[in-house]
């Protein structure tokens, strides 16, 4: 499921399209962008808006990486609360990043409106839900910190959260009215289409296979062509392919899988997420749930279905659905898929200084808003030759020892949590 995008609900329901040919020539540009997800498409769009001659190379089809497998929650900020960001980056830099990312949902929804991207955009807010009573303490702390920086978030009691979600399995919630949901693949493809409409040259099925630094810039070779450009943005994030001459930055690989039910009948839709907010919980092994335009309920959690313990994860989907929404215990799933998240140790995105170029990676599961914003700012920084425009300071190198083992840690944790849920469910069934 991880490798084939056709399993994804988003692939089946995407209404956006963009025309892009394979690169079969040797071309020149001011800027070459590698990677056709949120970051790359946003960077190409912004560069084209500023009058830059930009080429965008995608190894497969636009949005075929993490962008086309996303949950589709458009949130403000990162997973980390503001004080933690300040502790990691310093108070001044942390406060600036939090201010910028607070605007990320507005940036996303403005682009959708401006370029008429057909991606089921619903800006009704999101709910961060307490998975247990202990999770409410985390939400209270986040509420305090977010209110302190002016975020218009509201702390919901258990009863209020239960009414908003339609499930008594939540113990409170943090509501952010700035946020919302989208059809994530359609948004990525729509950004690519918008970039093309502004003059960017798009090439699909054109993987970068070799990268060479030249006196006046970069030479990027593909199987059938090449791009010579003065500046470069590398935006492959969790889906880097081997490129000769470019050692991709290491990130912690974390898998996330989802399943979508068949559309809910009107009577169920009136009770389950009646205001259509997207949700995720406070569990260490996080899960998420939301609805799409047709009324399907999409449930997701950490783990790799193709792993040796994959059956534990896929069985968990049905138990999760039933435990949260008993009325859906026998409601069929119509699609299941999975994707990869690129995490950094600090859970803060990184920008690597390549010299006349940048590589950005490590959104740690917050790709839509931050990816869009970071793409814009990297393009602006290169075009203006002003790195102070960037959301975070650049780093010259990024070494992450034992990244694979750290990814295995998350997979093991997800497997144990889902296995425990299975055994708890079996005991409950026996007791009944």
mmCIF file of N, CA, C and O in Angstrom, residues 236-281:
data_model
loop_
_atom_site.group_PDB
_atom_site.id
_atom_site.type_symbol
_atom_site.label_atom_id
_atom_site.label_comp_id
_atom_site.label_asym_id
_atom_site.label_seq_id
_atom_site.Cartn_x
_atom_site.Cartn_y
_atom_site.Cartn_z
ATOM 1 N N UNK A 236 12.233 16.901 -1.794
ATOM 2 C CA UNK A 236 11.784 15.515 -1.873
ATOM 3 C C UNK A 236 11.334 14.966 -0.525
ATOM 4 O O UNK A 236 10.660 13.940 -0.471
ATOM 5 N N UNK A 237 11.729 15.592 0.575
ATOM 6 C CA UNK A 237 11.281 15.256 1.932
ATOM 7 C C UNK A 237 11.362 13.762 2.228
ATOM 8 O O UNK A 237 12.450 13.193 2.218
ATOM 9 N N UNK A 238 10.224 13.074 2.459
ATOM 10 C CA UNK A 238 10.245 11.671 2.877
ATOM 11 C C UNK A 238 10.428 10.700 1.726
ATOM 12 O O UNK A 238 10.542 9.497 1.951
ATOM 13 N N UNK A 239 10.462 11.201 0.488
ATOM 14 C CA UNK A 239 10.525 10.324 -0.683
ATOM 15 C C UNK A 239 11.728 10.647 -1.589
ATOM 16 O O UNK A 239 11.578 10.824 -2.795
ATOM 17 N N UNK A 240 12.933 10.712 -1.024
ATOM 18 C CA UNK A 240 14.091 10.973 -1.889
ATOM 19 C C UNK A 240 14.489 9.723 -2.667
ATOM 20 O O UNK A 240 14.496 8.620 -2.122
ATOM 21 N N UNK A 241 14.812 9.901 -3.931
ATOM 22 C CA UNK A 241 15.374 8.833 -4.737
ATOM 23 C C UNK A 241 16.890 9.028 -4.804
ATOM 24 O O UNK A 241 17.381 10.145 -4.617
ATOM 25 N N UNK A 242 17.644 7.978 -5.074
ATOM 26 C CA UNK A 242 19.097 8.139 -5.173
ATOM 27 C C UNK A 242 19.468 9.109 -6.292
ATOM 28 O O UNK A 242 18.998 8.971 -7.422
ATOM 29 N N UNK A 243 20.292 10.094 -5.956
ATOM 30 C CA UNK A 243 20.775 11.064 -6.931
ATOM 31 C C UNK A 243 22.294 11.112 -6.817
ATOM 32 O O UNK A 243 22.831 11.461 -5.763
ATOM 33 N N UNK A 244 22.981 10.761 -7.874
ATOM 34 C CA UNK A 244 24.431 10.816 -7.877
ATOM 35 C C UNK A 244 24.892 12.251 -7.648
ATOM 36 O O UNK A 244 24.409 13.180 -8.291
ATOM 37 N N UNK A 245 25.796 12.427 -6.695
ATOM 38 C CA UNK A 245 26.300 13.754 -6.388
ATOM 39 C C UNK A 245 25.512 14.480 -5.329
ATOM 40 O O UNK A 245 25.842 15.626 -4.989
ATOM 41 N N UNK A 246 24.478 13.832 -4.798
ATOM 42 C CA UNK A 246 23.667 14.477 -3.764
ATOM 43 C C UNK A 246 23.291 13.466 -2.697
ATOM 44 O O UNK A 246 22.384 12.646 -2.889
ATOM 45 N N UNK A 247 23.988 13.488 -1.562
ATOM 46 C CA UNK A 247 23.588 12.621 -0.445
ATOM 47 C C UNK A 247 22.377 13.228 0.261
ATOM 48 O O UNK A 247 22.475 14.289 0.886
ATOM 49 N N UNK A 248 21.229 12.607 0.133
ATOM 50 C CA UNK A 248 20.000 13.157 0.709
ATOM 51 C C UNK A 248 20.107 13.226 2.228
ATOM 52 O O UNK A 248 20.643 12.306 2.863
ATOM 53 N N UNK A 249 19.627 14.306 2.854
ATOM 54 C CA UNK A 249 19.636 14.393 4.312
ATOM 55 C C UNK A 249 18.848 13.239 4.933
ATOM 56 O O UNK A 249 17.813 12.821 4.398
ATOM 57 N N UNK A 250 19.339 12.729 6.025
ATOM 58 C CA UNK A 250 18.684 11.610 6.689
ATOM 59 C C UNK A 250 17.573 12.114 7.605
ATOM 60 O O UNK A 250 17.752 13.078 8.343
ATOM 61 N N UNK A 251 16.427 11.469 7.538
ATOM 62 C CA UNK A 251 15.329 11.752 8.467
ATOM 63 C C UNK A 251 14.850 10.441 9.080
ATOM 64 O O UNK A 251 15.209 9.359 8.626
ATOM 65 N N UNK A 252 14.060 10.546 10.121
ATOM 66 C CA UNK A 252 13.493 9.371 10.767
ATOM 67 C C UNK A 252 12.238 8.971 9.999
ATOM 68 O O UNK A 252 11.277 9.746 9.928
ATOM 69 N N UNK A 253 12.214 7.775 9.405
ATOM 70 C CA UNK A 253 11.044 7.371 8.616
ATOM 71 C C UNK A 253 9.930 6.830 9.512
ATOM 72 O O UNK A 253 10.130 5.906 10.290
ATOM 73 N N UNK A 254 8.777 7.424 9.398
ATOM 74 C CA UNK A 254 7.604 6.992 10.166
ATOM 75 C C UNK A 254 6.461 6.745 9.188
ATOM 76 O O UNK A 254 6.176 7.597 8.340
ATOM 77 N N UNK A 255 5.820 5.605 9.296
ATOM 78 C CA UNK A 255 4.716 5.264 8.405
ATOM 79 C C UNK A 255 3.375 5.621 9.031
ATOM 80 O O UNK A 255 3.208 5.543 10.251
ATOM 81 N N UNK A 256 2.450 6.010 8.168
ATOM 82 C CA UNK A 256 1.105 6.346 8.607
ATOM 83 C C UNK A 256 0.135 5.736 7.604
ATOM 84 O O UNK A 256 0.331 5.848 6.392
ATOM 85 N N UNK A 257 -0.893 5.058 8.101
ATOM 86 C CA UNK A 257 -1.835 4.388 7.206
ATOM 87 C C UNK A 257 -3.251 4.863 7.496
ATOM 88 O O UNK A 257 -3.560 5.318 8.606
ATOM 89 N N UNK A 258 -4.113 4.771 6.491
ATOM 90 C CA UNK A 258 -5.481 5.258 6.601
ATOM 91 C C UNK A 258 -6.448 4.340 5.876
ATOM 92 O O UNK A 258 -6.051 3.578 4.990
ATOM 93 N N UNK A 259 -7.694 4.446 6.258
ATOM 94 C CA UNK A 259 -8.771 3.751 5.563
ATOM 95 C C UNK A 259 -9.987 4.664 5.514
ATOM 96 O O UNK A 259 -10.239 5.441 6.440
ATOM 97 N N UNK A 260 -10.735 4.564 4.426
ATOM 98 C CA UNK A 260 -11.938 5.370 4.243
ATOM 99 C C UNK A 260 -13.149 4.462 4.157
ATOM 100 O O UNK A 260 -13.133 3.458 3.434
ATOM 101 N N UNK A 261 -14.187 4.806 4.887
ATOM 102 C CA UNK A 261 -15.432 4.053 4.803
ATOM 103 C C UNK A 261 -16.187 4.430 3.539
ATOM 104 O O UNK A 261 -15.865 5.414 2.867
ATOM 105 N N UNK A 262 -17.190 3.666 3.236
ATOM 106 C CA UNK A 262 -18.153 4.118 2.241
ATOM 107 C C UNK A 262 -18.888 5.335 2.805
ATOM 108 O O UNK A 262 -18.929 5.530 4.029
ATOM 109 N N UNK A 263 -19.466 6.190 1.964
ATOM 110 C CA UNK A 263 -20.137 7.398 2.458
ATOM 111 C C UNK A 263 -21.190 7.084 3.517
ATOM 112 O O UNK A 263 -21.940 6.105 3.405
ATOM 113 N N UNK A 264 -21.226 7.917 4.549
ATOM 114 C CA UNK A 264 -22.200 7.746 5.619
ATOM 115 C C UNK A 264 -23.580 8.222 5.153
ATOM 116 O O UNK A 264 -23.696 9.187 4.394
ATOM 117 N N UNK A 265 -24.601 7.545 5.623
ATOM 118 C CA UNK A 265 -25.962 8.003 5.367
ATOM 119 C C UNK A 265 -26.193 9.317 6.110
ATOM 120 O O UNK A 265 -25.501 9.642 7.080
ATOM 121 N N UNK A 266 -27.170 10.089 5.662
ATOM 122 C CA UNK A 266 -27.406 11.414 6.228
ATOM 123 C C UNK A 266 -27.629 11.379 7.727
ATOM 124 O O UNK A 266 -27.180 12.280 8.452
ATOM 125 N N UNK A 267 -28.325 10.350 8.232
ATOM 126 C CA UNK A 267 -28.604 10.301 9.665
ATOM 127 C C UNK A 267 -27.327 10.105 10.478
ATOM 128 O O UNK A 267 -27.173 10.678 11.559
ATOM 129 N N UNK A 268 -26.371 9.328 9.941
ATOM 130 C CA UNK A 268 -25.092 9.147 10.625
ATOM 131 C C UNK A 268 -24.215 10.388 10.473
ATOM 132 O O UNK A 268 -23.549 10.808 11.429
ATOM 133 N N UNK A 269 -24.219 10.970 9.297
ATOM 134 C CA UNK A 269 -23.409 12.161 9.061
ATOM 135 C C UNK A 269 -23.848 13.324 9.952
ATOM 136 O O UNK A 269 -23.038 14.182 10.317
ATOM 137 N N UNK A 270 -25.116 13.356 10.320
ATOM 138 C CA UNK A 270 -25.619 14.408 11.195
ATOM 139 C C UNK A 270 -25.111 14.262 12.625
ATOM 140 O O UNK A 270 -25.141 15.223 13.397
ATOM 141 N N UNK A 271 -24.643 13.062 12.979
ATOM 142 C CA UNK A 271 -24.180 12.799 14.342
ATOM 143 C C UNK A 271 -22.658 12.724 14.447
ATOM 144 O O UNK A 271 -22.097 12.993 15.510
ATOM 145 N N UNK A 272 -21.973 12.298 13.385
ATOM 146 C CA UNK A 272 -20.527 12.093 13.406
ATOM 147 C C UNK A 272 -19.847 13.252 12.699
ATOM 148 O O UNK A 272 -20.043 13.470 11.504
ATOM 149 N N UNK A 273 -19.083 14.037 13.459
ATOM 150 C CA UNK A 273 -18.440 15.247 12.935
ATOM 151 C C UNK A 273 -19.428 16.106 12.157
ATOM 152 O O UNK A 273 -19.209 16.435 10.987
ATOM 153 N N UNK A 274 -20.531 16.510 12.795
ATOM 154 C CA UNK A 274 -21.566 17.261 12.076
ATOM 155 C C UNK A 274 -21.080 18.597 11.517
ATOM 156 O O UNK A 274 -21.643 19.097 10.548
ATOM 157 N N UNK A 275 -20.009 19.180 12.121
ATOM 158 C CA UNK A 275 -19.465 20.439 11.619
ATOM 159 C C UNK A 275 -18.257 20.227 10.714
ATOM 160 O O UNK A 275 -17.618 21.185 10.295
ATOM 161 N N UNK A 276 -17.939 18.959 10.452
ATOM 162 C CA UNK A 276 -16.903 18.565 9.489
ATOM 163 C C UNK A 276 -15.503 19.035 9.871
ATOM 164 O O UNK A 276 -14.654 19.280 9.003
ATOM 165 N N UNK A 277 -15.225 19.139 11.170
ATOM 166 C CA UNK A 277 -13.841 19.419 11.574
ATOM 167 C C UNK A 277 -12.974 18.176 11.386
ATOM 168 O O UNK A 277 -13.461 17.052 11.496
ATOM 169 N N UNK A 278 -11.714 18.379 11.100
ATOM 170 C CA UNK A 278 -10.757 17.286 11.091
ATOM 171 C C UNK A 278 -10.200 17.095 12.492
ATOM 172 O O UNK A 278 -10.071 18.060 13.251
ATOM 173 N N UNK A 279 -9.862 15.854 12.845
ATOM 174 C CA UNK A 279 -9.447 15.557 14.219
ATOM 175 C C UNK A 279 -8.183 14.710 14.263
ATOM 176 O O UNK A 279 -7.933 13.895 13.380
ATOM 177 N N UNK A 280 -7.417 14.902 15.325
ATOM 178 C CA UNK A 280 -6.344 13.977 15.695
ATOM 179 C C UNK A 280 -6.265 13.975 17.203
ATOM 180 O O UNK A 280 -6.855 14.836 17.869
ATOM 181 N N UNK A 281 -5.567 12.982 17.775
ATOM 182 C CA UNK A 281 -5.623 12.843 19.227
ATOM 183 C C UNK A 281 -4.261 13.046 19.883
ATOM 184 O O UNK A 281 -3.246 13.260 19.213
#
